[in-house]
Amino acid sequence: MKLIITLYRIALADFLECVRRTSFWVTLLVIVAVTYFFLPALDAELYPYFNLGGYRPIYNSAWIGVATALLMAEFFPLFGFYLVKNTIERDRRTGVGEIIATTPIRKATYLFGKWISNLAVFITILLVTILAALVLQLIRAEDLHVNLWALVAPFLLINLPEMAIMAALAVLFESITWLRGGFGNVIYYLVYGFLATVSDLQGVQTVWPSVYQACSAHFERCNPNRQLDIDAFPLATLPTFEFTGVTWVQEAILARLSWLLISIGITWLAAIFFHRFDPARIGAGLFEQVRRGLLGFITQPRSETQPDETTADSSRPTSQPIHLSPLAAGNCSWGAKLFLDLFAAELRLNLKGLSWFWFGVALAIIVAGVVVPLDYARLIVLPLAWVWPVLIWANLGVREMAYHTNPIVFSAPFPLRRQFLSTWLVGFTITMAMGSPVLVRLLLIGNLSAFWSILVGALFIPSLALALGCWSSNSKLFQAIYLFIWYLASIQGVSFLDFMGHLPTIETTGLVWVYLILTITLLTAAVFGRKQQLHQR
């Protein structure tokens, strides 16, 4: 009973903290808006839809429930992870973790409380989505008969197990030191993409055969593969059929519920890596974390709160002098040498702290862009090249505010003309350096349209990073938005989000000009955002 009360209190505190944030309510509004747009009116001019080969189900409870659940299963994990991946970090940052470390609460109990709170946040969003789907059925009014089980079952058996995995991964990534920051956000996309590819985590293989079977019962040429398209012809012109719902056999239900057990196992695994807010273990290596974590299961919880010699020594003030580098002499005049020195300083600041492993992977990607056949280099290597420096781009426009150096940096002469421009050029230079093999090879063979489309992408990335950084003063916003767009463009192949120009179809469309105009708009927004930061100093 005491364990249940402890879990309830930990989960409730985090849940209330999350639902009070603006990001939570913005997420709810976005989900409701996307649901309304994805299931459009029959005379809508532009809309996405599941292409069944020229046929569509009528808007009854079963189809609205399945379509909304599939949409949510595919897209929500791409940004919902950011919504809850900060609960342990918040306790560490506010000092609450140190208080918890002095209590007899076990690591596993604490982490399961976090997992429950994360899942509770997701369930709240799920309930709102179910309500929106019900209201949408009444608004569309194509079938006013409400089948509550057919509407709700896809959310419970498709989305809920997937959300449990997301909640557990958020706890695991916060428990592992080197996955706690921005690098973990990139790894999460790779992990999620892998799970979605090799397993039926999204529930498509469970649900889609029933939809195809219902379509085939009425028409002969139904599309057996789920395909999401965007079109502009009226839905009222498409032949319709009635979809009565998924046949939830016992094997399918057990397969979906098994993901709940896997999420519990992931949360239990996180307790091995969790350092229980011990400063002596924050910088420990991976194998050292595992060794100490396993010892933590053997020892009593009281022994975890006893400071060891390393912890005690780390709290003592050091008497070593601090050496500051003197500033170089200069003047306020504008010149090429002064700007190059400023550019070099910005470049060193952005690359500072990166490990040799990062540079090794970056070099391997660049070499792959040279030796791999051009079509594969454009389709595969270029997306890898333009996701690896994501943590560098995320700091553009953020570093001065994050490290409270804005009063000094922004007091220098011409902060917009010099420092702001050099910051953008650093981001553009890194983007060009990573994508240079593909760009040069396209230029050598004379494929100027492909070269131009990729060049616009190289302009777009630092502009987006700088605009979001200047307005939010937070690197997480760019990480969430950019990785979301990158995943849909590179993994899912959504052509209208192909800002990189790595898909051949972009050359035959006006999408390049759209992203060029968007780049100019983002740069303009970044300038106004930096002016706003200048006033705040």
GROMACS .gro file of C-alpha atoms in nm, residues 16-413:
model
  398
   16LEU     CA    1   0.035   1.851  -1.267
   17GLU     CA    2   0.364   2.016  -1.357
   18CYS     CA    3   0.334   1.905  -1.720
   19VAL     CA    4  -0.031   1.998  -1.780
   20ARG     CA    5   0.036   2.350  -1.652
   21ARG     CA    6   0.278   2.420  -1.935
   22THR     CA    7   0.189   2.605  -2.250
   23SER     CA    8   0.347   2.331  -2.462
   24PHE     CA    9   0.092   2.079  -2.334
   25TRP     CA   10  -0.206   2.291  -2.439
   26VAL     CA   11  -0.046   2.380  -2.771
   27THR     CA   12  -0.001   2.007  -2.837
   28LEU     CA   13  -0.368   1.946  -2.767
   29LEU     CA   14  -0.476   2.223  -3.005
   30VAL     CA   15  -0.244   2.098  -3.280
   31ILE     CA   16  -0.373   1.741  -3.250
   32VAL     CA   17  -0.735   1.854  -3.268
   33ALA     CA   18  -0.659   2.077  -3.569
   34VAL     CA   19  -0.469   1.799  -3.751
   35THR     CA   20  -0.751   1.552  -3.682
   36TYR     CA   21  -1.001   1.794  -3.832
   37PHE     CA   22  -0.778   1.852  -4.136
   38PHE     CA   23  -0.699   1.485  -4.189
   39LEU     CA   24  -1.067   1.390  -4.201
   40PRO     CA   25  -1.189   1.680  -4.416
   41ALA     CA   26  -1.531   1.784  -4.537
   42LEU     CA   27  -1.650   1.608  -4.851
   43ASP     CA   28  -1.604   1.929  -5.057
   44ALA     CA   29  -1.261   2.020  -4.916
   45GLU     CA   30  -1.014   2.168  -5.166
   46LEU     CA   31  -0.691   2.018  -5.023
   47TYR     CA   32  -0.658   1.729  -4.782
   48PRO     CA   33  -0.454   1.419  -4.694
   49TYR     CA   34  -0.621   1.079  -4.718
   50PHE     CA   35  -0.548   0.709  -4.713
   51ASN     CA   36  -0.538   0.605  -5.077
   52LEU     CA   37  -0.731   0.281  -5.117
   53GLY     CA   38  -0.712   0.288  -5.495
   54GLY     CA   39  -0.982   0.547  -5.563
   55TYR     CA   40  -1.226   0.437  -5.293
   56ARG     CA   41  -1.297   0.555  -4.941
   57PRO     CA   42  -1.486   0.436  -4.633
   58ILE     CA   43  -1.777   0.640  -4.512
   59TYR     CA   44  -1.724   0.855  -4.204
   60ASN     CA   45  -1.864   0.621  -3.941
   61SER     CA   46  -1.730   0.550  -3.592
   62ALA     CA   47  -1.512   0.261  -3.703
   63TRP     CA   48  -1.330   0.446  -3.982
   64ILE     CA   49  -1.286   0.773  -3.794
   65GLY     CA   50  -1.145   0.580  -3.498
   66VAL     CA   51  -0.902   0.377  -3.712
   67ALA     CA   52  -0.791   0.666  -3.934
   68THR     CA   53  -0.729   0.899  -3.640
   69ALA     CA   54  -0.549   0.629  -3.441
   70LEU     CA   55  -0.321   0.543  -3.734
   71LEU     CA   56  -0.245   0.908  -3.792
   72MET     CA   57  -0.162   0.958  -3.427
   73ALA     CA   58   0.046   0.639  -3.410
   74GLU     CA   59   0.264   0.760  -3.696
   75PHE     CA   60   0.316   1.125  -3.607
   76PHE     CA   61   0.263   1.175  -3.234
   77PRO     CA   62   0.577   0.984  -3.123
   78LEU     CA   63   0.787   1.225  -3.330
   79PHE     CA   64   0.711   1.519  -3.101
   80GLY     CA   65   0.535   1.369  -2.798
   81PHE     CA   66   0.869   1.240  -2.671
   82TYR     CA   67   0.983   1.600  -2.614
   83LEU     CA   68   0.674   1.669  -2.409
   84VAL     CA   69   0.781   1.439  -2.124
   85LYS     CA   70   1.158   1.404  -2.162
   86ASN     CA   71   1.249   1.651  -1.889
   87THR     CA   72   1.095   1.527  -1.564
   88ILE     CA   73   1.415   1.386  -1.413
   89GLU     CA   74   1.619   1.677  -1.546
   90ARG     CA   75   1.377   1.921  -1.381
   91ASP     CA   76   1.425   1.751  -1.045
   92ARG     CA   77   1.801   1.767  -1.090
   93ARG     CA   78   1.799   2.132  -1.197
   94THR     CA   79   1.566   2.253  -0.922
   95GLY     CA   80   1.742   2.060  -0.643
   96VAL     CA   81   1.440   1.840  -0.575
   97GLY     CA   82   1.647   1.538  -0.677
   98GLU     CA   83   1.894   1.596  -0.394
   99ILE     CA   84   1.606   1.592  -0.147
  100ILE     CA   85   1.468   1.272  -0.300
  101ALA     CA   86   1.815   1.117  -0.278
  102THR     CA   87   1.807   1.154   0.101
  103THR     CA   88   1.481   0.956   0.127
  104PRO     CA   89   1.449   0.576   0.131
  105ILE     CA   90   1.270   0.579  -0.207
  106ARG     CA   91   1.426   0.317  -0.431
  107LYS     CA   92   1.548   0.404  -0.776
  108ALA     CA   93   1.301   0.172  -0.945
  109THR     CA   94   1.010   0.323  -0.750
  110TYR     CA   95   1.112   0.675  -0.846
  111LEU     CA   96   1.149   0.586  -1.215
  112PHE     CA   97   0.822   0.394  -1.231
  113GLY     CA   98   0.652   0.700  -1.085
  114LYS     CA   99   0.802   0.904  -1.369
  115TRP     CA  100   0.686   0.646  -1.623
  116ILE     CA  101   0.332   0.656  -1.485
  117SER     CA  102   0.328   1.038  -1.498
  118ASN     CA  103   0.452   1.036  -1.858
  119LEU     CA  104   0.187   0.782  -1.952
  120ALA     CA  105  -0.082   0.984  -1.771
  121VAL     CA  106   0.006   1.289  -1.981
  122PHE     CA  107  -0.024   1.083  -2.298
  123ILE     CA  108  -0.354   0.929  -2.185
  124THR     CA  109  -0.494   1.278  -2.125
  125ILE     CA  110  -0.402   1.374  -2.481
  126LEU     CA  111  -0.552   1.047  -2.603
  127LEU     CA  112  -0.883   1.116  -2.429
  128VAL     CA  113  -0.902   1.461  -2.587
  129THR     CA  114  -0.831   1.306  -2.927
  130ILE     CA  115  -1.111   1.051  -2.878
  131LEU     CA  116  -1.350   1.332  -2.789
  132ALA     CA  117  -1.240   1.527  -3.099
  133ALA     CA  118  -1.297   1.220  -3.317
  134LEU     CA  119  -1.648   1.178  -3.174
  135VAL     CA  120  -1.733   1.543  -3.236
  136LEU     CA  121  -1.589   1.516  -3.586
  137GLN     CA  122  -1.820   1.227  -3.670
  138LEU     CA  123  -2.118   1.440  -3.571
  139ILE     CA  124  -1.988   1.738  -3.770
  140ARG     CA  125  -1.927   1.535  -4.086
  141ALA     CA  126  -2.275   1.379  -4.036
  142GLU     CA  127  -2.225   1.105  -4.296
  143ASP     CA  128  -2.320   0.838  -4.040
  144LEU     CA  129  -2.464   0.966  -3.713
  145HIS     CA  130  -2.481   0.624  -3.547
  146VAL     CA  131  -2.212   0.616  -3.277
  147ASN     CA  132  -2.045   0.281  -3.213
  148LEU     CA  133  -1.842   0.364  -2.904
  149TRP     CA  134  -1.630   0.047  -2.901
  150ALA     CA  135  -1.544   0.073  -3.272
  151LEU     CA  136  -1.440   0.435  -3.213
  152VAL     CA  137  -1.239   0.386  -2.893
  153ALA     CA  138  -1.080   0.042  -2.947
  154PRO     CA  139  -0.815   0.158  -3.200
  155PHE     CA  140  -0.695   0.425  -2.957
  156LEU     CA  141  -0.671   0.179  -2.669
  157LEU     CA  142  -0.505  -0.105  -2.862
  158ILE     CA  143  -0.292   0.095  -3.107
  159ASN     CA  144  -0.195   0.423  -2.943
  160LEU     CA  145  -0.184   0.329  -2.575
  161PRO     CA  146   0.083   0.054  -2.607
  162GLU     CA  147   0.292   0.280  -2.831
  163MET     CA  148   0.263   0.564  -2.580
  164ALA     CA  149   0.375   0.330  -2.302
  165ILE     CA  150   0.694   0.261  -2.501
  166MET     CA  151   0.747   0.635  -2.553
  167ALA     CA  152   0.702   0.705  -2.182
  168ALA     CA  153   0.952   0.432  -2.093
  169LEU     CA  154   1.209   0.550  -2.349
  170ALA     CA  155   1.185   0.903  -2.208
  171VAL     CA  156   1.270   0.767  -1.861
  172LEU     CA  157   1.552   0.552  -1.999
  173PHE     CA  158   1.710   0.833  -2.200
  174GLU     CA  159   1.703   1.066  -1.899
  175SER     CA  160   1.864   0.800  -1.683
  176ILE     CA  161   2.163   0.754  -1.915
  177THR     CA  162   2.396   1.053  -1.888
  178TRP     CA  163   2.509   1.072  -2.251
  179LEU     CA  164   2.150   1.035  -2.379
  180ARG     CA  165   2.004   1.300  -2.151
  181GLY     CA  166   2.085   1.593  -2.379
  182GLY     CA  167   2.033   1.676  -2.743
  183PHE     CA  168   2.228   1.375  -2.867
  184GLY     CA  169   1.968   1.151  -2.706
  185ASN     CA  170   1.695   1.328  -2.905
  186VAL     CA  171   1.867   1.228  -3.228
  187ILE     CA  172   1.918   0.871  -3.106
  188TYR     CA  173   1.549   0.851  -3.013
  189TYR     CA  174   1.446   0.914  -3.373
  190LEU     CA  175   1.676   0.635  -3.487
  191VAL     CA  176   1.542   0.398  -3.220
  192TYR     CA  177   1.181   0.485  -3.297
  193GLY     CA  178   1.240   0.450  -3.671
  194PHE     CA  179   1.401   0.110  -3.616
  195LEU     CA  180   1.116  -0.016  -3.397
  196ALA     CA  181   0.854   0.113  -3.639
  197THR     CA  182   1.031  -0.059  -3.928
  198VAL     CA  183   1.108  -0.403  -3.784
  199SER     CA  184   0.795  -0.441  -3.570
  200ASP     CA  185   0.427  -0.355  -3.570
  201LEU     CA  186   0.464  -0.090  -3.302
  202GLN     CA  187   0.235   0.146  -3.493
  203GLY     CA  188  -0.032  -0.123  -3.534
  204VAL     CA  189  -0.055  -0.092  -3.912
  205GLN     CA  190  -0.016  -0.466  -3.978
  206THR     CA  191  -0.289  -0.535  -3.724
  207VAL     CA  192  -0.544  -0.284  -3.850
  208TRP     CA  193  -0.494  -0.240  -4.224
  209PRO     CA  194  -0.589  -0.595  -4.336
  210SER     CA  195  -0.939  -0.540  -4.196
  211VAL     CA  196  -0.971  -0.213  -4.390
  212TYR     CA  197  -0.849  -0.378  -4.710
  213GLN     CA  198  -1.084  -0.673  -4.660
  214ALA     CA  199  -1.383  -0.438  -4.623
  215CYS     CA  200  -1.281  -0.251  -4.939
  216SER     CA  201  -1.226  -0.572  -5.138
  217ALA     CA  202  -1.573  -0.693  -5.045
  218HIS     CA  203  -1.718  -0.404  -5.247
  219PHE     CA  204  -1.453  -0.329  -5.511
  220GLU     CA  205  -1.195  -0.538  -5.698
  221ARG     CA  206  -0.900  -0.299  -5.728
  222CYS     CA  207  -0.837  -0.188  -5.372
  223ASN     CA  208  -0.487  -0.082  -5.271
  224PRO     CA  209  -0.350  -0.345  -5.029
  225ASN     CA  210  -0.074  -0.112  -4.902
  226ARG     CA  211  -0.147   0.180  -4.676
  227GLN     CA  212  -0.052   0.495  -4.865
  228LEU     CA  213  -0.097   0.850  -4.739
  229ASP     CA  214  -0.158   1.099  -5.021
  230ILE     CA  215  -0.251   1.464  -5.053
  231ASP     CA  216  -0.502   1.558  -5.318
  232ALA     CA  217  -0.754   1.821  -5.416
  233PHE     CA  218  -1.050   1.642  -5.575
  234PRO     CA  219  -1.378   1.636  -5.379
  235LEU     CA  220  -1.417   1.327  -5.162
  236ALA     CA  221  -1.786   1.319  -5.251
  237THR     CA  222  -1.690   1.194  -5.599
  238LEU     CA  223  -1.517   0.880  -5.467
  239PRO     CA  224  -1.709   0.549  -5.445
  240THR     CA  225  -1.768   0.457  -5.082
  241PHE     CA  226  -1.791   0.139  -4.879
  242GLU     CA  227  -1.879   0.065  -4.518
  243PHE     CA  228  -1.603  -0.029  -4.279
  244THR     CA  229  -1.748  -0.193  -3.968
  245GLY     CA  230  -1.430  -0.205  -3.764
  246VAL     CA  231  -1.124  -0.416  -3.689
  247THR     CA  232  -1.173  -0.777  -3.593
  248TRP     CA  233  -0.984  -0.786  -3.263
  249VAL     CA  234  -0.891  -1.149  -3.223
  250GLN     CA  235  -0.717  -1.272  -2.909
  251GLU     CA  236  -0.377  -1.297  -3.077
  252ALA     CA  237  -0.393  -0.936  -3.195
  253ILE     CA  238  -0.494  -0.808  -2.853
  254LEU     CA  239  -0.216  -1.001  -2.678
  255ALA     CA  240   0.039  -0.878  -2.932
  256ARG     CA  241  -0.058  -0.517  -2.865
  257LEU     CA  242  -0.064  -0.558  -2.488
  258SER     CA  243   0.282  -0.717  -2.496
  259TRP     CA  244   0.421  -0.370  -2.568
  260LEU     CA  245   0.300  -0.265  -2.223
  261LEU     CA  246   0.514  -0.539  -2.069
  262ILE     CA  247   0.810  -0.430  -2.282
  263SER     CA  248   0.769  -0.072  -2.159
  264ILE     CA  249   0.778  -0.194  -1.799
  265GLY     CA  250   1.098  -0.380  -1.877
  266ILE     CA  251   1.254  -0.068  -2.031
  267THR     CA  252   1.169   0.133  -1.720
  268TRP     CA  253   1.321  -0.136  -1.499
  269LEU     CA  254   1.632  -0.129  -1.716
  270ALA     CA  255   1.659   0.248  -1.665
  271ALA     CA  256   1.710   0.191  -1.291
  272ILE     CA  257   2.047   0.028  -1.369
  273PHE     CA  258   2.177   0.349  -1.527
  274PHE     CA  259   2.005   0.597  -1.295
  275HIS     CA  260   2.265   0.766  -1.073
  276ARG     CA  261   2.013   0.882  -0.811
  277PHE     CA  262   2.137   1.243  -0.840
  278ASP     CA  263   2.482   1.146  -0.717
  279PRO     CA  264   2.726   1.409  -0.857
  280ALA     CA  265   3.013   1.159  -0.838
  281ARG     CA  266   2.839   0.935  -1.095
  282ILE     CA  267   2.714   1.195  -1.343
  283GLY     CA  268   3.036   1.190  -1.544
  284ALA     CA  269   3.095   0.816  -1.515
  285GLY     CA  270   3.136   0.612  -1.831
  286LEU     CA  271   2.882   0.365  -1.963
  287PHE     CA  272   3.042   0.053  -1.814
  288GLU     CA  273   3.098   0.230  -1.484
  289GLN     CA  274   2.731   0.332  -1.475
  290VAL     CA  275   2.623  -0.026  -1.536
  291ARG     CA  276   2.860  -0.161  -1.267
  292ARG     CA  277   2.747   0.089  -1.006
  293GLY     CA  278   2.384   0.048  -1.108
  294LEU     CA  279   2.397  -0.327  -1.059
  295LEU     CA  280   2.559  -0.276  -0.721
  296GLY     CA  281   2.274  -0.040  -0.638
  297PHE     CA  282   2.025  -0.326  -0.669
  298ILE     CA  283   2.228  -0.535  -0.426
  299THR     CA  284   2.288  -0.271  -0.163
  300GLN     CA  285   2.020  -0.127   0.062
  301PRO     CA  286   1.859   0.204  -0.036
  302ARG     CA  287   2.011   0.375   0.269
  303SER     CA  288   2.361   0.305   0.142
  304GLU     CA  289   2.280   0.493  -0.179
  305THR     CA  290   2.229   0.811   0.018
  306GLN     CA  291   2.561   0.789   0.204
  307PRO     CA  292   2.811   1.024   0.045
  308ASP     CA  293   3.137   0.854  -0.043
  309GLU     CA  294   3.480   1.006  -0.033
  310THR     CA  295   3.457   1.125  -0.394
  311THR     CA  296   3.127   1.300  -0.335
  312ALA     CA  297   3.252   1.468  -0.020
  313ASP     CA  298   3.568   1.587  -0.190
  314SER     CA  299   3.375   1.719  -0.491
  315SER     CA  300   3.181   1.957  -0.267
  316ARG     CA  301   3.490   2.119  -0.122
  317PRO     CA  302   3.593   2.450  -0.270
  318THR     CA  303   3.903   2.438  -0.483
  319SER     CA  304   4.193   2.668  -0.428
  320GLN     CA  305   4.327   2.646  -0.783
  321PRO     CA  306   4.340   2.984  -0.958
  322ILE     CA  307   4.120   3.054  -1.258
  323HIS     CA  308   4.305   3.180  -1.565
  324LEU     CA  309   4.118   3.400  -1.813
  325SER     CA  310   4.242   3.455  -2.166
  326PRO     CA  311   4.308   3.823  -2.240
  327LEU     CA  312   4.102   3.990  -2.511
  328ALA     CA  313   4.289   4.084  -2.827
  329ALA     CA  314   4.321   4.449  -2.906
  330GLY     CA  315   4.106   4.580  -3.185
  331ASN     CA  316   3.897   4.868  -3.309
  332CYS     CA  317   3.537   4.933  -3.404
  333SER     CA  318   3.600   4.974  -3.776
  334TRP     CA  319   3.456   4.730  -4.025
  335GLY     CA  320   3.707   4.519  -4.212
  336ALA     CA  321   3.755   4.181  -4.371
  337LYS     CA  322   4.017   4.071  -4.118
  338LEU     CA  323   3.798   4.168  -3.824
  339PHE     CA  324   3.503   3.980  -3.967
  340LEU     CA  325   3.714   3.673  -4.043
  341ASP     CA  326   3.846   3.675  -3.687
  342LEU     CA  327   3.489   3.697  -3.557
  343PHE     CA  328   3.380   3.417  -3.791
  344ALA     CA  329   3.669   3.198  -3.674
  345ALA     CA  330   3.579   3.266  -3.310
  346GLU     CA  331   3.215   3.174  -3.370
  347LEU     CA  332   3.322   2.858  -3.550
  348ARG     CA  333   3.548   2.754  -3.263
  349LEU     CA  334   3.269   2.818  -3.011
  350ASN     CA  335   3.026   2.603  -3.208
  351LEU     CA  336   3.273   2.318  -3.248
  352LYS     CA  337   3.409   2.340  -2.896
  353GLY     CA  338   3.337   2.038  -2.679
  354LEU     CA  339   3.270   1.798  -2.966
  355SER     CA  340   3.443   1.465  -2.925
  356TRP     CA  341   3.672   1.295  -3.173
  357PHE     CA  342   3.393   1.045  -3.224
  358TRP     CA  343   3.171   1.322  -3.363
  359PHE     CA  344   3.440   1.438  -3.604
  360GLY     CA  345   3.512   1.078  -3.704
  361VAL     CA  346   3.148   1.014  -3.795
  362ALA     CA  347   3.127   1.347  -3.979
  363LEU     CA  348   3.437   1.256  -4.182
  364ALA     CA  349   3.294   0.911  -4.259
  365ILE     CA  350   2.972   1.070  -4.389
  366ILE     CA  351   3.167   1.311  -4.609
  367VAL     CA  352   3.380   1.028  -4.750
  368ALA     CA  353   3.065   0.824  -4.814
  369GLY     CA  354   2.925   1.116  -5.012
  370VAL     CA  355   3.230   1.092  -5.238
  371VAL     CA  356   3.254   0.716  -5.296
  372VAL     CA  357   2.886   0.608  -5.290
  373PRO     CA  358   2.698   0.619  -5.624
  374LEU     CA  359   2.546   0.963  -5.670
  375ASP     CA  360   2.183   0.852  -5.656
  376TYR     CA  361   2.238   0.674  -5.323
  377ALA     CA  362   2.454   0.959  -5.196
  378ARG     CA  363   2.173   1.200  -5.263
  379LEU     CA  364   1.900   0.975  -5.126
  380ILE     CA  365   2.077   0.832  -4.818
  381VAL     CA  366   2.408   1.006  -4.742
  382LEU     CA  367   2.276   1.362  -4.772
  383PRO     CA  368   2.000   1.313  -4.507
  384LEU     CA  369   2.262   1.162  -4.274
  385ALA     CA  370   2.495   1.454  -4.342
  386TRP     CA  371   2.222   1.701  -4.259
  387VAL     CA  372   2.113   1.543  -3.935
  388TRP     CA  373   2.450   1.477  -3.774
  389PRO     CA  374   2.525   1.848  -3.692
  390VAL     CA  375   2.175   1.909  -3.552
  391LEU     CA  376   2.310   1.993  -3.205
  392ILE     CA  377   2.541   2.256  -3.353
  393TRP     CA  378   2.260   2.423  -3.544
  394ALA     CA  379   2.036   2.408  -3.236
  395ASN     CA  380   2.273   2.646  -3.053
  396LEU     CA  381   2.250   2.918  -3.317
  397GLY     CA  382   2.092   3.223  -3.160
  398VAL     CA  383   2.065   3.045  -2.824
  399ARG     CA  384   2.417   3.034  -2.679
  400GLU     CA  385   2.433   3.399  -2.571
  401MET     CA  386   2.107   3.377  -2.374
  402ALA     CA  387   2.170   3.027  -2.238
  403TYR     CA  388   2.511   3.116  -2.093
  404HIS     CA  389   2.407   3.471  -1.993
  405THR     CA  390   2.677   3.630  -2.206
  406ASN     CA  391   2.426   3.847  -2.393
  407PRO     CA  392   2.512   4.168  -2.198
  408ILE     CA  393   2.874   4.135  -2.312
  409VAL     CA  394   2.825   4.003  -2.665
  410PHE     CA  395   2.539   4.234  -2.755
  411SER     CA  396   2.724   4.538  -2.619
  412ALA     CA  397   2.989   4.502  -2.889
  413PRO     CA  398   2.965   4.737  -3.189
   0.00000   0.00000   0.00000
